[in-house]
Short mmCIF file of C-alpha atoms in Angstrom, two decimals:
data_model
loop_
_atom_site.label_atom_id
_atom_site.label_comp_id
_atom_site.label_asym_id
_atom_site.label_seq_id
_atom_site.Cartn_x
_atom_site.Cartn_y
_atom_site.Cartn_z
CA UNK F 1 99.16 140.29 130.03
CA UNK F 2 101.26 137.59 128.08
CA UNK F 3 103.57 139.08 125.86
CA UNK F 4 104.84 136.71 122.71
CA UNK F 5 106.47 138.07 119.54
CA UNK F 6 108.76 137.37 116.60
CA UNK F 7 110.66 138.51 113.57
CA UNK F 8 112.41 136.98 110.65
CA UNK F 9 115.94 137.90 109.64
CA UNK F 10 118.58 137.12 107.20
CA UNK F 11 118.46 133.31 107.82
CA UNK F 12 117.09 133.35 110.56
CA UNK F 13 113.55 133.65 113.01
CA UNK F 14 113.82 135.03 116.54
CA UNK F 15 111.05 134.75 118.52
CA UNK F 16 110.78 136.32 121.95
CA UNK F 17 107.91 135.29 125.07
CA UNK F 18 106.96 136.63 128.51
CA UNK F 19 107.54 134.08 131.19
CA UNK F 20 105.42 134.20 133.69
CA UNK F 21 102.61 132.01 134.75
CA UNK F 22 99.72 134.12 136.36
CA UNK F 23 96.48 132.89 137.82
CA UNK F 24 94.26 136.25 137.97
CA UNK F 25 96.56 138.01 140.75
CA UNK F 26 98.69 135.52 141.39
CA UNK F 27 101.79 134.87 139.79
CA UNK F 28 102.66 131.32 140.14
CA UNK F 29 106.07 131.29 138.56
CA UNK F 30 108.48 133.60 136.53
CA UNK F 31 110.11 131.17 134.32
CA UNK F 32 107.92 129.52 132.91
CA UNK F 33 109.11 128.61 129.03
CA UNK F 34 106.34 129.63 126.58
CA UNK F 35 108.30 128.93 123.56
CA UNK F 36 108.33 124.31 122.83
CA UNK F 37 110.49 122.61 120.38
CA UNK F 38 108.51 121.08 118.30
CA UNK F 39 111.20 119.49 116.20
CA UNK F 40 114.99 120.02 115.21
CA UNK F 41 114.16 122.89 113.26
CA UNK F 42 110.75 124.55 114.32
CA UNK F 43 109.19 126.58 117.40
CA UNK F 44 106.20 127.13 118.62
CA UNK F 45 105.60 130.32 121.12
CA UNK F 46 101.86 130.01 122.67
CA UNK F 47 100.06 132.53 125.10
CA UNK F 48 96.45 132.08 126.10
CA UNK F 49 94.38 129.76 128.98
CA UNK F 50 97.60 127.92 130.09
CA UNK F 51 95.79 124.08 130.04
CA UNK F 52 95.05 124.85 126.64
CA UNK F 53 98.18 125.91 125.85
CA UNK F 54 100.41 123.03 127.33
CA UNK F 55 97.69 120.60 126.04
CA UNK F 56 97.59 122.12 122.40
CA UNK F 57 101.36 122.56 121.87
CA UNK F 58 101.83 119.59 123.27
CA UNK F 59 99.32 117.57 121.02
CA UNK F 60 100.99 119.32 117.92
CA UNK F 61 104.64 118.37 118.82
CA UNK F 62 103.90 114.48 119.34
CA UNK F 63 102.04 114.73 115.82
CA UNK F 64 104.88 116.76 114.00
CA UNK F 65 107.06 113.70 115.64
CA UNK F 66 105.27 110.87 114.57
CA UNK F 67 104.72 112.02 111.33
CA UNK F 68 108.58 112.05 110.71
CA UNK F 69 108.77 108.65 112.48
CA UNK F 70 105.98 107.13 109.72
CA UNK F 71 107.38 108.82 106.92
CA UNK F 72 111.50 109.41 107.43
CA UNK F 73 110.94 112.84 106.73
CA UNK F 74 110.51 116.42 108.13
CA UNK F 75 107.06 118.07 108.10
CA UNK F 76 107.68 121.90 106.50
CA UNK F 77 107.35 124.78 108.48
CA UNK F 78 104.32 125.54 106.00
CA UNK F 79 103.03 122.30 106.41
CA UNK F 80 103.08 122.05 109.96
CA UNK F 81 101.52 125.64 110.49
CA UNK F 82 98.59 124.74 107.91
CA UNK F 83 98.04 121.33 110.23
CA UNK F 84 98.32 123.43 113.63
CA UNK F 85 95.72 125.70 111.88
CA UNK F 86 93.38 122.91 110.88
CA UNK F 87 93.36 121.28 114.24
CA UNK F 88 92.22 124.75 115.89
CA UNK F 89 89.99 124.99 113.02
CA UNK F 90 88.45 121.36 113.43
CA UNK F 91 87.72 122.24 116.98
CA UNK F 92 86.75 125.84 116.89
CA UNK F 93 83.00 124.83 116.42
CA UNK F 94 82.93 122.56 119.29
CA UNK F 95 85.34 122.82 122.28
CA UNK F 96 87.49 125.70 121.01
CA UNK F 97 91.40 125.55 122.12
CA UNK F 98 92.10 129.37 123.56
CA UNK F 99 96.29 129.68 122.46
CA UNK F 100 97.33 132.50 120.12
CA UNK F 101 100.62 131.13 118.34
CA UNK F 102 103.56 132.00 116.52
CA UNK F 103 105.35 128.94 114.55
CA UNK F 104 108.38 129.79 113.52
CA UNK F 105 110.64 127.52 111.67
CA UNK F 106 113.90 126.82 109.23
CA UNK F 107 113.54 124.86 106.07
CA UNK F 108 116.71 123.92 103.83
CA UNK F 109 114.89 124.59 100.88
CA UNK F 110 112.75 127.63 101.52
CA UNK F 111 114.88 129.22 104.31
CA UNK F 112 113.22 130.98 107.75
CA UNK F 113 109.42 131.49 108.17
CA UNK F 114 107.02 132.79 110.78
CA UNK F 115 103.34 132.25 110.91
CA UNK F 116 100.66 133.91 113.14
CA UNK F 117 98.18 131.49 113.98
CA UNK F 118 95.41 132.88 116.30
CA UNK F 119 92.80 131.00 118.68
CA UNK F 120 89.78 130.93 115.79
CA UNK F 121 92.61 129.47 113.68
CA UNK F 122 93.83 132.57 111.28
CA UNK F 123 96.82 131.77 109.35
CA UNK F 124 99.25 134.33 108.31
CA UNK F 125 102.52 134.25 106.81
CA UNK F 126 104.57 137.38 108.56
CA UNK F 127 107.85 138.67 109.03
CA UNK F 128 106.77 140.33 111.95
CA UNK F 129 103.91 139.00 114.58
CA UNK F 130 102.77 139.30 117.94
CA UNK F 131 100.21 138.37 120.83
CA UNK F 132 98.91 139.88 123.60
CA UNK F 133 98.66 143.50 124.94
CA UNK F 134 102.77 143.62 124.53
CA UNK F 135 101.71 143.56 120.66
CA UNK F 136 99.90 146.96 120.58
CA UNK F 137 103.91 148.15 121.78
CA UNK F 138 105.90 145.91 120.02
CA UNK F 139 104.43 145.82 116.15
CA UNK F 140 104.37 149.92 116.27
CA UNK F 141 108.11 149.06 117.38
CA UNK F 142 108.52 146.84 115.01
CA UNK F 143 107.39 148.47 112.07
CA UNK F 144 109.73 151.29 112.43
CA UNK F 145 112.95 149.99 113.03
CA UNK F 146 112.55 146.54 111.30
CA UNK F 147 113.41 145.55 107.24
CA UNK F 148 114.34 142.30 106.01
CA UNK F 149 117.41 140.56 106.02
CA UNK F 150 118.25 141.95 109.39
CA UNK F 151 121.57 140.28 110.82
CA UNK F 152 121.12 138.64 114.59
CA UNK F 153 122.58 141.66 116.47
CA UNK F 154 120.41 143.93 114.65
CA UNK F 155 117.41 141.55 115.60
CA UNK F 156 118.35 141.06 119.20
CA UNK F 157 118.65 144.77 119.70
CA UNK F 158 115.07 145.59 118.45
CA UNK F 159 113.74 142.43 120.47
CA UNK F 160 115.17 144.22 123.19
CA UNK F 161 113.70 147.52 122.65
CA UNK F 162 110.22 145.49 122.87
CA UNK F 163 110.95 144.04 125.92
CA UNK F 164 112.34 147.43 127.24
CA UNK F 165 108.78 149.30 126.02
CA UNK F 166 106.63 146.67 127.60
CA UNK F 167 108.27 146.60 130.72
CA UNK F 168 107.75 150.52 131.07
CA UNK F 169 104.68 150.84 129.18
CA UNK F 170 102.39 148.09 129.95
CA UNK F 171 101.00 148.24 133.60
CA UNK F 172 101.32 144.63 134.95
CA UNK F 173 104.29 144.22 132.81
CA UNK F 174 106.04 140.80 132.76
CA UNK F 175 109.47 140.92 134.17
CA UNK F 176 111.72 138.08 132.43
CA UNK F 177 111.61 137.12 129.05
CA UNK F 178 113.39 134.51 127.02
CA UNK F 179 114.72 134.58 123.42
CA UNK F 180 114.79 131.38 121.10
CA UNK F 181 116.35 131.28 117.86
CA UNK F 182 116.01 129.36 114.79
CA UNK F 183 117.93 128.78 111.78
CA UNK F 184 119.53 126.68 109.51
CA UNK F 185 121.98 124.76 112.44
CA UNK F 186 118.33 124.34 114.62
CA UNK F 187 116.81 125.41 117.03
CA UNK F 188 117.99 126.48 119.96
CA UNK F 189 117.36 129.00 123.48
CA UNK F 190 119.20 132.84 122.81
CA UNK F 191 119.10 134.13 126.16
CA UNK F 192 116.79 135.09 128.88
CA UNK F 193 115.89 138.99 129.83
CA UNK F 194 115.45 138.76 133.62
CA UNK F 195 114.94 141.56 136.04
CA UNK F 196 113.56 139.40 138.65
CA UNK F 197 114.58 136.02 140.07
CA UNK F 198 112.14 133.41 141.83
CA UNK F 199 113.29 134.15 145.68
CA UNK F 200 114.80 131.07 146.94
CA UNK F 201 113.41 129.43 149.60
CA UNK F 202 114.53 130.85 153.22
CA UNK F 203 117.58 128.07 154.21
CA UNK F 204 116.50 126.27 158.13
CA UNK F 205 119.88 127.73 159.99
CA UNK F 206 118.59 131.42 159.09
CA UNK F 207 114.85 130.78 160.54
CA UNK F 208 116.79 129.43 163.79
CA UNK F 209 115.38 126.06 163.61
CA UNK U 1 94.43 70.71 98.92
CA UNK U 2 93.11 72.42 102.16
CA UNK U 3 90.20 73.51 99.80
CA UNK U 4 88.38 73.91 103.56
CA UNK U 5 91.01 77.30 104.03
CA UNK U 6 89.98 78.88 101.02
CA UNK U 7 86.43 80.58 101.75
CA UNK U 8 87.39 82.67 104.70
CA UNK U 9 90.26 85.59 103.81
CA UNK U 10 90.53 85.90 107.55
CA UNK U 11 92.07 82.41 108.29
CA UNK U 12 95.62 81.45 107.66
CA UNK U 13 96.01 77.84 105.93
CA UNK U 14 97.75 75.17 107.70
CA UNK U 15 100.94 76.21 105.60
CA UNK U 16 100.73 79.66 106.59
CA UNK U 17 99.24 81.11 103.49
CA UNK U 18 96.05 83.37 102.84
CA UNK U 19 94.53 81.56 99.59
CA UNK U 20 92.29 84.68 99.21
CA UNK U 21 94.85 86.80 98.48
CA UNK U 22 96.62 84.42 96.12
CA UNK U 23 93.83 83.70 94.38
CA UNK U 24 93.22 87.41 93.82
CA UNK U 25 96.52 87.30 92.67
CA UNK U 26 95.75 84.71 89.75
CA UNK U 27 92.80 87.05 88.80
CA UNK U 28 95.09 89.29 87.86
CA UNK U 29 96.98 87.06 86.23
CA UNK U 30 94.23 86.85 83.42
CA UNK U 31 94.19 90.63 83.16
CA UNK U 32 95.46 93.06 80.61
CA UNK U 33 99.14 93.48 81.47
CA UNK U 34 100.67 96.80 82.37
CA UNK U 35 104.43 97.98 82.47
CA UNK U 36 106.24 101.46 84.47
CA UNK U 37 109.69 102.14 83.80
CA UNK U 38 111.60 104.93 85.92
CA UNK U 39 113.84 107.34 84.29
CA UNK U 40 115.92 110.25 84.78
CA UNK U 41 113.20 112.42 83.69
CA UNK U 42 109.99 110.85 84.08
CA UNK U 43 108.12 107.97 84.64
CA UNK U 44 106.46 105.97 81.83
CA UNK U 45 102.84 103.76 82.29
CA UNK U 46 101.89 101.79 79.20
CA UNK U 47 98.90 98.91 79.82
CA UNK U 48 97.24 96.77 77.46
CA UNK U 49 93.71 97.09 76.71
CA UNK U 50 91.36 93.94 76.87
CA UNK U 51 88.38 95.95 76.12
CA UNK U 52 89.13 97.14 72.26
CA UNK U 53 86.47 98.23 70.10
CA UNK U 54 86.08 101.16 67.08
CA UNK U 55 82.80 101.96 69.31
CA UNK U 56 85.07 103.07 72.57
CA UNK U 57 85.05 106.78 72.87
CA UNK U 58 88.81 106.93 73.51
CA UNK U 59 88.91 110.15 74.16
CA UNK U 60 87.30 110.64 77.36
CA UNK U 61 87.48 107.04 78.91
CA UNK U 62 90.58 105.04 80.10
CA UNK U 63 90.47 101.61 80.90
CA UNK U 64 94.37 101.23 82.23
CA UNK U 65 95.43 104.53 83.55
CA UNK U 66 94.39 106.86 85.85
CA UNK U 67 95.26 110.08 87.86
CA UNK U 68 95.38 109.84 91.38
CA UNK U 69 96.33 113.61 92.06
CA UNK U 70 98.30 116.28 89.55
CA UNK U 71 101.52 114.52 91.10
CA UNK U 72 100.12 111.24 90.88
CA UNK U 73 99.00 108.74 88.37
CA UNK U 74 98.03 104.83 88.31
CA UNK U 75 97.60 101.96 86.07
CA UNK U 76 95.85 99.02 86.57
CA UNK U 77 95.62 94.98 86.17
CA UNK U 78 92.67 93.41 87.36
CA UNK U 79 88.85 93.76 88.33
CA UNK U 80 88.07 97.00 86.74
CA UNK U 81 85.54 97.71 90.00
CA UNK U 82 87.20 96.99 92.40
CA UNK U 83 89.88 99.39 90.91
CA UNK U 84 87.78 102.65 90.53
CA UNK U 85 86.92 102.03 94.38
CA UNK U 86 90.71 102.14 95.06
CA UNK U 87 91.21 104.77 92.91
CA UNK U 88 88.88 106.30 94.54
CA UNK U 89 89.92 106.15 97.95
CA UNK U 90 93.73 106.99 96.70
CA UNK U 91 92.20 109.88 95.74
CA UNK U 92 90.37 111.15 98.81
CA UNK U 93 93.82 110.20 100.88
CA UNK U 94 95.42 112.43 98.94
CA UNK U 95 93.06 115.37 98.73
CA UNK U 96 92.76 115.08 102.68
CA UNK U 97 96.41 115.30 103.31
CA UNK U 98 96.34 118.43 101.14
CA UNK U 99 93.90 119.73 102.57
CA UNK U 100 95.58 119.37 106.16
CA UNK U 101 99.03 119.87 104.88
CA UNK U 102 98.29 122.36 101.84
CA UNK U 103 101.28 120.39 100.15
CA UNK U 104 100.80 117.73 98.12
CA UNK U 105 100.74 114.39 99.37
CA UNK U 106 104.42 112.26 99.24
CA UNK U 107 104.06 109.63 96.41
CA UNK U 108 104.83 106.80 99.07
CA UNK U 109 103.06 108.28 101.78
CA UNK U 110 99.63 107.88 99.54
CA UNK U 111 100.58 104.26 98.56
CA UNK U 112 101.62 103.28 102.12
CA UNK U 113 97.68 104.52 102.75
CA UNK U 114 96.57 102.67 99.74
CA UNK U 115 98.20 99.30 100.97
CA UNK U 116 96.90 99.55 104.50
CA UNK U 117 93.36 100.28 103.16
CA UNK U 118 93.89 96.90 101.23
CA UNK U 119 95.37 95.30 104.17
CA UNK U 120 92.61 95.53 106.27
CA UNK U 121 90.79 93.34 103.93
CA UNK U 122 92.89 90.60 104.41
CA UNK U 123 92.72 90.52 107.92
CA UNK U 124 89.04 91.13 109.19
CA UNK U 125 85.61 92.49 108.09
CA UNK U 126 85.27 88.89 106.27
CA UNK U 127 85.22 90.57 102.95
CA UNK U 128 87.02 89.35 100.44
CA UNK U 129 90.59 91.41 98.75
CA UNK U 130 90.69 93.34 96.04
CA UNK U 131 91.39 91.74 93.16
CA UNK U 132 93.53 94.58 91.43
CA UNK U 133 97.41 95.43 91.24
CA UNK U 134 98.60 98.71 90.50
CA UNK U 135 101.99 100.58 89.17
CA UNK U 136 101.29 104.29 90.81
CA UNK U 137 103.83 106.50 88.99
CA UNK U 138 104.43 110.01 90.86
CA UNK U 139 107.31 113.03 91.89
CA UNK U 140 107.46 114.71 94.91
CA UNK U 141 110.27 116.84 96.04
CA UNK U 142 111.51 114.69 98.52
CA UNK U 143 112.42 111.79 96.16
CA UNK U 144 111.62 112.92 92.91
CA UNK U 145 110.42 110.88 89.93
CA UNK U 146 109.05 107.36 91.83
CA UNK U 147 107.50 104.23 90.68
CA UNK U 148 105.80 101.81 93.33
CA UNK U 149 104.18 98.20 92.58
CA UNK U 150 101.41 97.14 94.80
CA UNK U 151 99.31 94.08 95.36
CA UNK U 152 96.28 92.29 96.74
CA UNK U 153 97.80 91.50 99.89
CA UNK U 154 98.80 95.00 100.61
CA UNK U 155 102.47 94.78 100.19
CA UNK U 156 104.29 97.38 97.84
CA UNK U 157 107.74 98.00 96.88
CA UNK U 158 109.71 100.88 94.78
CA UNK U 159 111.28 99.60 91.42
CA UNK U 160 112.91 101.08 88.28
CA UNK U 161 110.72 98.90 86.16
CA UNK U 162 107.44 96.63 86.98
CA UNK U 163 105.07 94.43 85.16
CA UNK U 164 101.59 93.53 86.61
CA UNK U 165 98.68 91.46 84.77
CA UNK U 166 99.06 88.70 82.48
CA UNK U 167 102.52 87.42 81.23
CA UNK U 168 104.21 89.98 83.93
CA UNK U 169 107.14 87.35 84.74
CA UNK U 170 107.78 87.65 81.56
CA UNK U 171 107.84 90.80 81.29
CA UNK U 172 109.77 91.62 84.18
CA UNK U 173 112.73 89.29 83.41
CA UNK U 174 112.95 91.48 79.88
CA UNK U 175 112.53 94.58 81.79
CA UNK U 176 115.70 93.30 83.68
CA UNK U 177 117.87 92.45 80.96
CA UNK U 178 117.09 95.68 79.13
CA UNK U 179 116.76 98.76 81.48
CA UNK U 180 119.74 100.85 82.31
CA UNK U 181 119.84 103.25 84.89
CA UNK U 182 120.43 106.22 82.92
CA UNK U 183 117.90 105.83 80.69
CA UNK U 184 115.96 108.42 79.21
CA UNK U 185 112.15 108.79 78.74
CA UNK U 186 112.12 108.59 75.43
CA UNK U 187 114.02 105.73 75.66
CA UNK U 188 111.45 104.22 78.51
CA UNK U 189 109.31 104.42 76.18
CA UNK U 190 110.76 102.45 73.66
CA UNK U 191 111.63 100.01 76.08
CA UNK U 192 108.03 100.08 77.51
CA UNK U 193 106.23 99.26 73.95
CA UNK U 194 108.74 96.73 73.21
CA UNK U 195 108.35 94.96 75.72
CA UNK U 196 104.63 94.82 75.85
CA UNK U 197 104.77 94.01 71.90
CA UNK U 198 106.30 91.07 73.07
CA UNK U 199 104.30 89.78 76.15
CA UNK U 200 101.30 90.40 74.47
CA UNK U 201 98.79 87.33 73.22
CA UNK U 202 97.55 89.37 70.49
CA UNK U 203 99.23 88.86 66.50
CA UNK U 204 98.88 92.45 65.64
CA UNK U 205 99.66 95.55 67.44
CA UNK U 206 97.37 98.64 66.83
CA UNK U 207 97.21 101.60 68.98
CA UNK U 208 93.56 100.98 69.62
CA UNK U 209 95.10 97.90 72.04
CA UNK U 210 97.20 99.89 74.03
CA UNK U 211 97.17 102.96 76.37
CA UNK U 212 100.72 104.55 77.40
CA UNK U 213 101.14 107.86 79.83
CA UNK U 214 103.71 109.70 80.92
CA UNK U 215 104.60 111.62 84.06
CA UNK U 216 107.15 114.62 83.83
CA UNK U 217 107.97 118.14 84.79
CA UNK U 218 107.40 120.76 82.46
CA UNK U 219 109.40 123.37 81.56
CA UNK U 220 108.08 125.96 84.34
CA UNK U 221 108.62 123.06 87.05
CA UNK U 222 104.91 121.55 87.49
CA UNK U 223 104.43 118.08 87.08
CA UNK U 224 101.85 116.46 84.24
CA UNK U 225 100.28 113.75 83.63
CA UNK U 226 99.50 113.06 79.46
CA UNK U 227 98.12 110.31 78.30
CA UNK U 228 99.42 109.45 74.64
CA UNK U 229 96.32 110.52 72.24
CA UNK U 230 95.99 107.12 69.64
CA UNK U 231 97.19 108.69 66.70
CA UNK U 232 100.24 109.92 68.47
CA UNK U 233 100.96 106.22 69.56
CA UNK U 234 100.56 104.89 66.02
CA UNK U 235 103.01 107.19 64.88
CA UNK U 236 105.36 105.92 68.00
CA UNK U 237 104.68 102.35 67.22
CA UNK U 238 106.08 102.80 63.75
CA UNK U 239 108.62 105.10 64.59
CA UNK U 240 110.03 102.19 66.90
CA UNK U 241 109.25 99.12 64.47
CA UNK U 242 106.75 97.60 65.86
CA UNK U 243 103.83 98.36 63.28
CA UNK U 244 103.90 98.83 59.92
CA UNK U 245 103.15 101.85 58.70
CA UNK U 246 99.48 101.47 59.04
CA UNK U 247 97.25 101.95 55.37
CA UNK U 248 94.22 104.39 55.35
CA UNK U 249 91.31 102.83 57.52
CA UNK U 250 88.37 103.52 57.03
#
């Protein structure tokens, strides 16, 4: 039921993920932030088995880090998608990692770029991607209303009509969502979409304790 | 002195040096000499052959240069086998980080590799160093046009112009006198064969002693290698002064 997608605009990637952390009919949390920095100017949104997930990403970000503290310089977007790709790929055969992932990233030279990297490590190259049973909704959305060099607003209103299609569409919808953003100043949280809070826990005076 | 230091790499001497290493430093002191000269627009490898012979098929074999990766090219002073195993490795390192990366590997990224490969035998296994120095003359688009020196011990350093084999001290100190920053490759090359004519033993200089390449970008933006075909370096050699014009041979 995880829900991650993303688009490329005029300078820009958005990408947009469910957040809620479900253990077959339990929801454990609904916050939980599917989308990890990986460096200044990169993201990587994740849904699948949520160890894998955490430990995958995870594993990715140190490497995208040390290799700019070795070498003084930035990985690419392309670069670090191909290694995130050959890392699923080297361990497909024997303990396969289950995360579906969409790395999107800003490069000074080459601009914004989104890849679709799934659990048996496909690589794609999109404008437009997403995971999960939200995708079936969103790319039909998608591929109506989107073209290229779409400006922010025009980006965050189409994200929301996603959101808006899953939630009344899609039978155990997730209810919050949150929005990162990427582009040439970084990368950076856009806003969240929530329609339900965590309830806070009941205060001692009102249990007359 | 402390001739009981010398048979082990993996011990320091009482003065704190690793006589291995320095001694395969004065191997390649007796080696064919090689120069690299960085310029605005390209990077230029000339090496002098020790191996010269009418019989050499020319064409096919090298015995100085050598490319590492399209980016990426390397000539060599020293023992010519323990060289192709270098070159060799260089080459896998830099296929491998393609083939994780699907970019090309960062000219001082795949000498950094190089070095630590030749580090290792200076420290343990018990095996002795390699007894080769190389100039590895590359682009990439971080830094563009690059020229790195390396040695036995594993240490390397960028330059704008480098000697290695016999008579390099030489060399270098004309290398320092002579090169200006905004030099061109044409003018690297000149430079280049010059000072080679000089440092070399030899009375007479044919293009059947001497090997020179070239790294550049070509017009559409891709980066070559060439290696100067002999009768192309005859002409040069002439063109620059340093042959005669050469009679009809038979």
């Amino acid at each position: 039921m995880e829900c991650v997608f993303g688009l490329v605009g005029d300078g820009f990637v958005i990408v947009a993920s469910d957040t809620s952390a479900v253990n077959s009919i339990l929801v454990h949390k609904t916050n939980e932030d599917k989308i990890m920095k990986l460096d200044s100017h990169k993201f990587v949104a994740a849904s699948g088995e949520s160890g894998d997930r955490v430990q995958f990403t995870e594993y990715i970000q140190k490497n995208v880090a040390l290799y700019q503290f070795r070498n003084g310089i930035p990985l690419t977007t392309a670069a670090a998608a191909n290694f995130t790709r050959g890392e699923l790929a080297t361990a497909l055969r024997k303990n396969p990692y289950m995360v579906n992932i969409l790395l999107a990233g800003h490069d000074k030279e080459t601009g914004p770029s989104l890849y679709y990297i799934d659990y048996i490590a496909t690589l794609h190259k999109v404008d437009k991607g997403a995971f999960g049973y939200g995708s079936f909704f969103c790319l039909s959305l998608m591929d109506r209303h989107y073209h290229s060099g779409m400006s922010v607003e025009e980006a965050i209103e189409l994200v929301d009509k996603c959101i808006k299609e899953i939630q009344s569409r899609l039978v155990v919808a997730p209810p919050n969502f949150v929005i990162k953003i990427v582009d040439r100043d970084g990368a950076r949280e856009y806003a969240w979409r929530e329609s339900v809070k965590d309830t806070p826990t009941a205060q001692p005076e009102a249990l007359g304790v | 002195m402390s001739r009981r230091y010398d048979s082990r790499t993996t011990i320091f001497s009482p003065e704190g040096r690793l006589y291995q290493v320095e001694y395969a430093m004065e191997a390649i002191g007796n080696a064919g000499s090689a120069i690299g000269i960085l310029s605005k627009d390209g990077v230029v490898l000339v090496g002098e052959k020790k191996v010269t012979s009418k019989l050499l098929q020319t064409s096919t074999s090298t015995e100085k240069m050598y490319k590492i990766d399209d980016h990426v090219a390397a000539a060599v002073a020293g023992i010519m086998s323990d060289a192709n195993i270098l070159i060799n490795t260089a080459r896998i390192q830099a296929q491998r980080y393609t083939f994780s990366y699907q970019e090309p590997m960062p000219v001082e990224q795949l000498v950094q590799s190089l070095c630590d490969t030749k580090q290792g035998y200076t420290q343990f296994g018990g095996l002795r160093p390699f007894g080769v120095s190389f100039l590895f003359a590359g682009w990439d688009k971080n830094y563009g046009f690059q020229l790195y020196m390396s040695d036995p011990s594993g240490n390397y350093a960028g330059w704008k112009a480098a000697a290695i084999g016999a008579n390099n001290q030489a060399a270098q100190s004309m290398l320092k006198q002579d090169y200006r920053d905004e030099i061109t490759r044409e003018e690297a090359v000149q430079l280049a064969l010059k000072v080679l004519s000089k440092t070399m033993d030899s009375t007479s200089l044919t293009s059947e002693k001497l090997e020179l390449a070239e790294v550049f970008l070509s017009p559409s933006g891709n980066v070559k290698y060439q290696v100067c075909p002999p009768n192309a370096l005859s002409k040069l050699l002439v063109k620059f002064g340093l042959t005669q014009p050469a009679a009809e041979t038979s």
